[in-house]
């Protein structure tokens, strides 16, 4: 097995990447990192005094392969709050090991980040959902059957992290407050993560509905697990870009996912700005 999670080698990979990022950030010491999902890359353009660090300059960071994902970390400020934005994530469906998907998260932890805002595109399962719209992630179901903590414990990680409040209840309350103040519709629900890259079948969606999922996607869970193993609190938003398979006559396409994501990106940016000002 290879990868950033492998014992001491893992620590070296995290430390090496963190060293490069820290040097580029200079005096900027973000405590908040934001991961941008499909169609949501525009949020990175809102960062002021931006320091752009392409993934090819960061040891251990592969080139992102998913369309609609850039490949850079952007340090700077949003609402005068220092932030580190991850524009482009590593998906398991690209063939990346879970440790690679979680590498940026561990790097953030090494840099002193204590709050992780994760975003993604998702299919809507709850029947009242009318995409494109935003969902506040209340909880998740890991159906990737992979976990970035498997293997020797990477220094700094907890072996058996508690997952009873994976998406911090205080941060969620704050997000609901912002949504209300900004008049942004925001439903709260459970995100189910599957490996992908094929979209789900109608039978799979019926199963997901029965086990309590409100939205389905192919990301986020490895990062949130890695974050919880470091005590980082998480806040998650899904841009529900389409009705899940079988719930409408429409066929699913990644291009539509990207387009629908762009339609709610402005709302997402306002939500994130509102949360940052209230932290
Ligand atoms: N399924 C899985 N992932 C997705 C979907 C979907 O319907 N829409 C956007 N990402």
mmCIF file of N, CA and C in Angstrom, residues 123-191:
data_model
loop_
_atom_site.group_PDB
_atom_site.id
_atom_site.type_symbol
_atom_site.label_atom_id
_atom_site.label_comp_id
_atom_site.label_asym_id
_atom_site.label_seq_id
_atom_site.Cartn_x
_atom_site.Cartn_y
_atom_site.Cartn_z
ATOM 1 N N UNK A 123 -27.132 14.951 -5.668
ATOM 2 C CA UNK A 123 -28.459 14.693 -6.222
ATOM 3 C C UNK A 123 -29.469 14.729 -5.085
ATOM 4 N N UNK A 124 -30.634 15.283 -5.355
ATOM 5 C CA UNK A 124 -31.649 15.414 -4.313
ATOM 6 C C UNK A 124 -32.526 14.176 -4.224
ATOM 7 N N UNK A 125 -32.637 13.630 -3.034
ATOM 8 C CA UNK A 125 -33.477 12.445 -2.823
ATOM 9 C C UNK A 125 -34.796 12.834 -2.155
ATOM 10 N N UNK A 126 -34.729 13.756 -1.183
ATOM 11 C CA UNK A 126 -35.961 14.157 -0.489
ATOM 12 C C UNK A 126 -36.930 14.752 -1.514
ATOM 13 N N UNK A 127 -38.161 14.273 -1.453
ATOM 14 C CA UNK A 127 -39.110 14.612 -2.523
ATOM 15 C C UNK A 127 -39.461 16.095 -2.581
ATOM 16 N N UNK A 128 -39.332 16.783 -1.444
ATOM 17 C CA UNK A 128 -39.676 18.212 -1.457
ATOM 18 C C UNK A 128 -38.555 19.072 -2.045
ATOM 19 N N UNK A 129 -37.397 18.485 -2.311
ATOM 20 C CA UNK A 129 -36.278 19.278 -2.857
ATOM 21 C C UNK A 129 -36.559 19.706 -4.300
ATOM 22 N N UNK A 130 -36.291 20.982 -4.579
ATOM 23 C CA UNK A 130 -36.480 21.527 -5.930
ATOM 24 C C UNK A 130 -35.172 22.137 -6.416
ATOM 25 N N UNK A 131 -34.290 21.331 -7.010
ATOM 26 C CA UNK A 131 -32.976 21.837 -7.437
ATOM 27 C C UNK A 131 -33.083 22.888 -8.549
ATOM 28 N N UNK A 132 -32.103 23.775 -8.698
ATOM 29 C CA UNK A 132 -30.905 23.866 -7.852
ATOM 30 C C UNK A 132 -31.204 24.578 -6.533
ATOM 31 N N UNK A 133 -30.662 24.043 -5.461
ATOM 32 C CA UNK A 133 -30.886 24.600 -4.128
ATOM 33 C C UNK A 133 -29.759 24.127 -3.197
ATOM 34 N N UNK A 134 -29.669 24.751 -2.071
ATOM 35 C CA UNK A 134 -28.610 24.379 -1.129
ATOM 36 C C UNK A 134 -29.178 23.538 0.011
ATOM 37 N N UNK A 135 -28.402 22.560 0.431
ATOM 38 C CA UNK A 135 -28.761 21.765 1.609
ATOM 39 C C UNK A 135 -27.650 21.894 2.640
ATOM 40 N N UNK A 136 -28.047 22.173 3.865
ATOM 41 C CA UNK A 136 -27.099 22.173 4.977
ATOM 42 C C UNK A 136 -26.935 20.720 5.412
ATOM 43 N N UNK A 137 -25.691 20.243 5.437
ATOM 44 C CA UNK A 137 -25.479 18.825 5.765
ATOM 45 C C UNK A 137 -25.576 18.636 7.283
ATOM 46 N N UNK A 138 -26.555 17.825 7.689
ATOM 47 C CA UNK A 138 -26.764 17.562 9.115
ATOM 48 C C UNK A 138 -25.920 16.379 9.564
ATOM 49 N N UNK A 139 -25.699 15.448 8.645
ATOM 50 C CA UNK A 139 -25.025 14.195 8.990
ATOM 51 C C UNK A 139 -24.699 13.500 7.671
ATOM 52 N N UNK A 140 -23.901 12.439 7.745
ATOM 53 C CA UNK A 140 -23.640 11.702 6.505
ATOM 54 C C UNK A 140 -23.732 10.194 6.727
ATOM 55 N N UNK A 141 -23.862 9.488 5.605
ATOM 56 C CA UNK A 141 -23.786 8.021 5.613
ATOM 57 C C UNK A 141 -22.655 7.657 4.659
ATOM 58 N N UNK A 142 -21.656 6.953 5.188
ATOM 59 C CA UNK A 142 -20.496 6.597 4.377
ATOM 60 C C UNK A 142 -20.745 5.275 3.658
ATOM 61 N N UNK A 143 -21.123 5.371 2.387
ATOM 62 C CA UNK A 143 -21.325 4.163 1.585
ATOM 63 C C UNK A 143 -20.197 3.997 0.571
ATOM 64 N N UNK A 144 -19.076 4.692 0.838
ATOM 65 C CA UNK A 144 -17.892 4.499 -0.006
ATOM 66 C C UNK A 144 -17.161 3.235 0.448
ATOM 67 N N UNK A 145 -17.456 2.838 1.677
ATOM 68 C CA UNK A 145 -16.789 1.695 2.305
ATOM 69 C C UNK A 145 -15.269 1.843 2.261
ATOM 70 N N UNK A 146 -14.827 3.064 2.333
ATOM 71 C CA UNK A 146 -13.404 3.375 2.426
ATOM 72 C C UNK A 146 -13.277 4.422 3.528
ATOM 73 N N UNK A 147 -12.104 4.479 4.127
ATOM 74 C CA UNK A 147 -11.922 5.403 5.249
ATOM 75 C C UNK A 147 -10.453 5.831 5.291
ATOM 76 N N UNK A 148 -10.184 7.130 5.336
ATOM 77 C CA UNK A 148 -8.794 7.599 5.289
ATOM 78 C C UNK A 148 -7.994 7.259 6.547
ATOM 79 N N UNK A 149 -8.665 6.767 7.584
ATOM 80 C CA UNK A 149 -7.948 6.467 8.832
ATOM 81 C C UNK A 149 -7.455 5.021 8.883
ATOM 82 N N UNK A 150 -7.830 4.222 7.873
ATOM 83 C CA UNK A 150 -7.400 2.822 7.853
ATOM 84 C C UNK A 150 -5.881 2.757 7.698
ATOM 85 N N UNK A 151 -5.270 1.833 8.441
ATOM 86 C CA UNK A 151 -3.814 1.691 8.378
ATOM 87 C C UNK A 151 -3.197 2.220 9.658
ATOM 88 N N UNK A 152 -1.884 2.369 9.653
ATOM 89 C CA UNK A 152 -1.211 2.880 10.858
ATOM 90 C C UNK A 152 -1.684 4.296 11.133
ATOM 91 N N UNK A 153 -1.730 4.641 12.401
ATOM 92 C CA UNK A 153 -2.233 5.971 12.776
ATOM 93 C C UNK A 153 -1.233 7.039 12.315
ATOM 94 N N UNK A 154 -1.716 7.985 11.551
ATOM 95 C CA UNK A 154 -0.888 9.117 11.132
ATOM 96 C C UNK A 154 -0.754 10.046 12.335
ATOM 97 N N UNK A 155 0.469 10.513 12.596
ATOM 98 C CA UNK A 155 0.687 11.339 13.792
ATOM 99 C C UNK A 155 -0.265 12.533 13.810
ATOM 100 N N UNK A 156 -0.900 12.716 14.931
ATOM 101 C CA UNK A 156 -1.855 13.816 15.048
ATOM 102 C C UNK A 156 -3.296 13.344 14.943
ATOM 103 N N UNK A 157 -3.493 12.181 14.312
ATOM 104 C CA UNK A 157 -4.853 11.638 14.161
ATOM 105 C C UNK A 157 -5.244 10.854 15.412
ATOM 106 N N UNK A 158 -6.548 10.851 15.665
ATOM 107 C CA UNK A 158 -7.075 9.981 16.699
ATOM 108 C C UNK A 158 -7.391 8.632 16.048
ATOM 109 N N UNK A 159 -7.161 7.517 16.762
ATOM 110 C CA UNK A 159 -7.451 6.194 16.186
ATOM 111 C C UNK A 159 -8.939 5.982 15.961
ATOM 112 N N UNK A 160 -9.742 6.287 17.018
ATOM 113 C CA UNK A 160 -11.191 6.036 16.970
ATOM 114 C C UNK A 160 -11.953 7.334 17.212
ATOM 115 N N UNK A 161 -11.965 8.242 16.231
ATOM 116 C CA UNK A 161 -12.614 9.524 16.499
ATOM 117 C C UNK A 161 -14.124 9.400 16.662
ATOM 118 N N UNK A 162 -14.653 10.191 17.567
ATOM 119 C CA UNK A 162 -16.096 10.275 17.761
ATOM 120 C C UNK A 162 -16.719 10.896 16.520
ATOM 121 N N UNK A 163 -17.842 10.349 16.070
ATOM 122 C CA UNK A 163 -18.519 10.908 14.890
ATOM 123 C C UNK A 163 -19.970 11.249 15.226
ATOM 124 N N UNK A 164 -20.227 11.606 16.487
ATOM 125 C CA UNK A 164 -21.627 11.851 16.855
ATOM 126 C C UNK A 164 -22.083 13.270 16.501
ATOM 127 N N UNK A 165 -21.140 14.160 16.185
ATOM 128 C CA UNK A 165 -21.528 15.506 15.742
ATOM 129 C C UNK A 165 -20.603 15.900 14.577
ATOM 130 N N UNK A 166 -20.649 15.098 13.478
ATOM 131 C CA UNK A 166 -19.662 15.294 12.405
ATOM 132 C C UNK A 166 -19.749 16.691 11.788
ATOM 133 N N UNK A 167 -20.977 17.204 11.686
ATOM 134 C CA UNK A 167 -21.187 18.562 11.160
ATOM 135 C C UNK A 167 -21.656 19.377 12.359
ATOM 136 N N UNK A 168 -20.766 20.167 12.874
ATOM 137 C CA UNK A 168 -20.888 20.826 14.173
ATOM 138 C C UNK A 168 -22.246 21.509 14.389
ATOM 139 N N UNK A 169 -22.915 21.150 15.471
ATOM 140 C CA UNK A 169 -24.274 21.674 15.679
ATOM 141 C C UNK A 169 -24.273 23.189 15.867
ATOM 142 N N UNK A 170 -23.229 23.738 16.503
ATOM 143 C CA UNK A 170 -23.147 25.191 16.681
ATOM 144 C C UNK A 170 -22.984 25.905 15.345
ATOM 145 N N UNK A 171 -22.128 25.361 14.485
ATOM 146 C CA UNK A 171 -21.915 25.970 13.164
ATOM 147 C C UNK A 171 -23.179 25.864 12.315
ATOM 148 N N UNK A 172 -23.897 24.757 12.483
ATOM 149 C CA UNK A 172 -25.145 24.601 11.715
ATOM 150 C C UNK A 172 -26.180 25.630 12.157
ATOM 151 N N UNK A 173 -26.238 25.874 13.437
ATOM 152 C CA UNK A 173 -27.185 26.878 13.950
ATOM 153 C C UNK A 173 -26.847 28.247 13.358
ATOM 154 N N UNK A 174 -25.544 28.523 13.288
ATOM 155 C CA UNK A 174 -25.074 29.787 12.719
ATOM 156 C C UNK A 174 -25.480 29.888 11.236
ATOM 157 N N UNK A 175 -25.308 28.792 10.513
ATOM 158 C CA UNK A 175 -25.647 28.777 9.080
ATOM 159 C C UNK A 175 -27.144 29.013 8.877
ATOM 160 N N UNK A 176 -27.955 28.415 9.747
ATOM 161 C CA UNK A 176 -29.417 28.617 9.631
ATOM 162 C C UNK A 176 -29.771 30.087 9.894
ATOM 163 N N UNK A 177 -29.069 30.665 10.865
ATOM 164 C CA UNK A 177 -29.300 32.082 11.201
ATOM 165 C C UNK A 177 -28.967 32.972 9.991
ATOM 166 N N UNK A 178 -27.822 32.695 9.368
ATOM 167 C CA UNK A 178 -27.419 33.482 8.192
ATOM 168 C C UNK A 178 -28.429 33.305 7.069
ATOM 169 N N UNK A 179 -28.848 32.064 6.831
ATOM 170 C CA UNK A 179 -29.788 31.782 5.748
ATOM 171 C C UNK A 179 -31.078 32.575 5.953
ATOM 172 N N UNK A 180 -31.527 32.620 7.200
ATOM 173 C CA UNK A 180 -32.760 33.344 7.494
ATOM 174 C C UNK A 180 -32.573 34.842 7.261
ATOM 175 N N UNK A 181 -31.459 35.372 7.765
ATOM 176 C CA UNK A 181 -31.189 36.804 7.621
ATOM 177 C C UNK A 181 -31.044 37.192 6.150
ATOM 178 N N UNK A 182 -30.441 36.320 5.369
ATOM 179 C CA UNK A 182 -30.182 36.607 3.950
ATOM 180 C C UNK A 182 -31.318 36.124 3.041
ATOM 181 N N UNK A 183 -32.330 35.546 3.641
ATOM 182 C CA UNK A 183 -33.466 34.981 2.883
ATOM 183 C C UNK A 183 -33.009 33.980 1.829
ATOM 184 N N UNK A 184 -32.111 33.097 2.237
ATOM 185 C CA UNK A 184 -31.650 32.033 1.346
ATOM 186 C C UNK A 184 -32.322 30.739 1.808
ATOM 187 N N UNK A 185 -33.073 30.091 0.904
ATOM 188 C CA UNK A 185 -33.700 28.823 1.300
ATOM 189 C C UNK A 185 -32.619 27.798 1.644
ATOM 190 N N UNK A 186 -32.716 27.171 2.806
ATOM 191 C CA UNK A 186 -31.680 26.211 3.214
ATOM 192 C C UNK A 186 -32.331 25.065 3.978
ATOM 193 N N UNK A 187 -32.460 23.933 3.303
ATOM 194 C CA UNK A 187 -33.004 22.737 3.948
ATOM 195 C C UNK A 187 -31.849 21.996 4.599
ATOM 196 N N UNK A 188 -32.135 21.274 5.666
ATOM 197 C CA UNK A 188 -31.083 20.510 6.333
ATOM 198 C C UNK A 188 -31.327 19.023 6.084
ATOM 199 N N UNK A 189 -30.276 18.268 5.799
ATOM 200 C CA UNK A 189 -30.504 16.856 5.510
ATOM 201 C C UNK A 189 -29.243 16.015 5.572
ATOM 202 N N UNK A 190 -29.441 14.735 5.328
ATOM 203 C CA UNK A 190 -28.364 13.739 5.426
ATOM 204 C C UNK A 190 -27.778 13.483 4.030
ATOM 205 N N UNK A 191 -26.438 13.523 3.969
ATOM 206 C CA UNK A 191 -25.710 13.317 2.712
ATOM 207 C C UNK A 191 -25.165 11.884 2.688
#
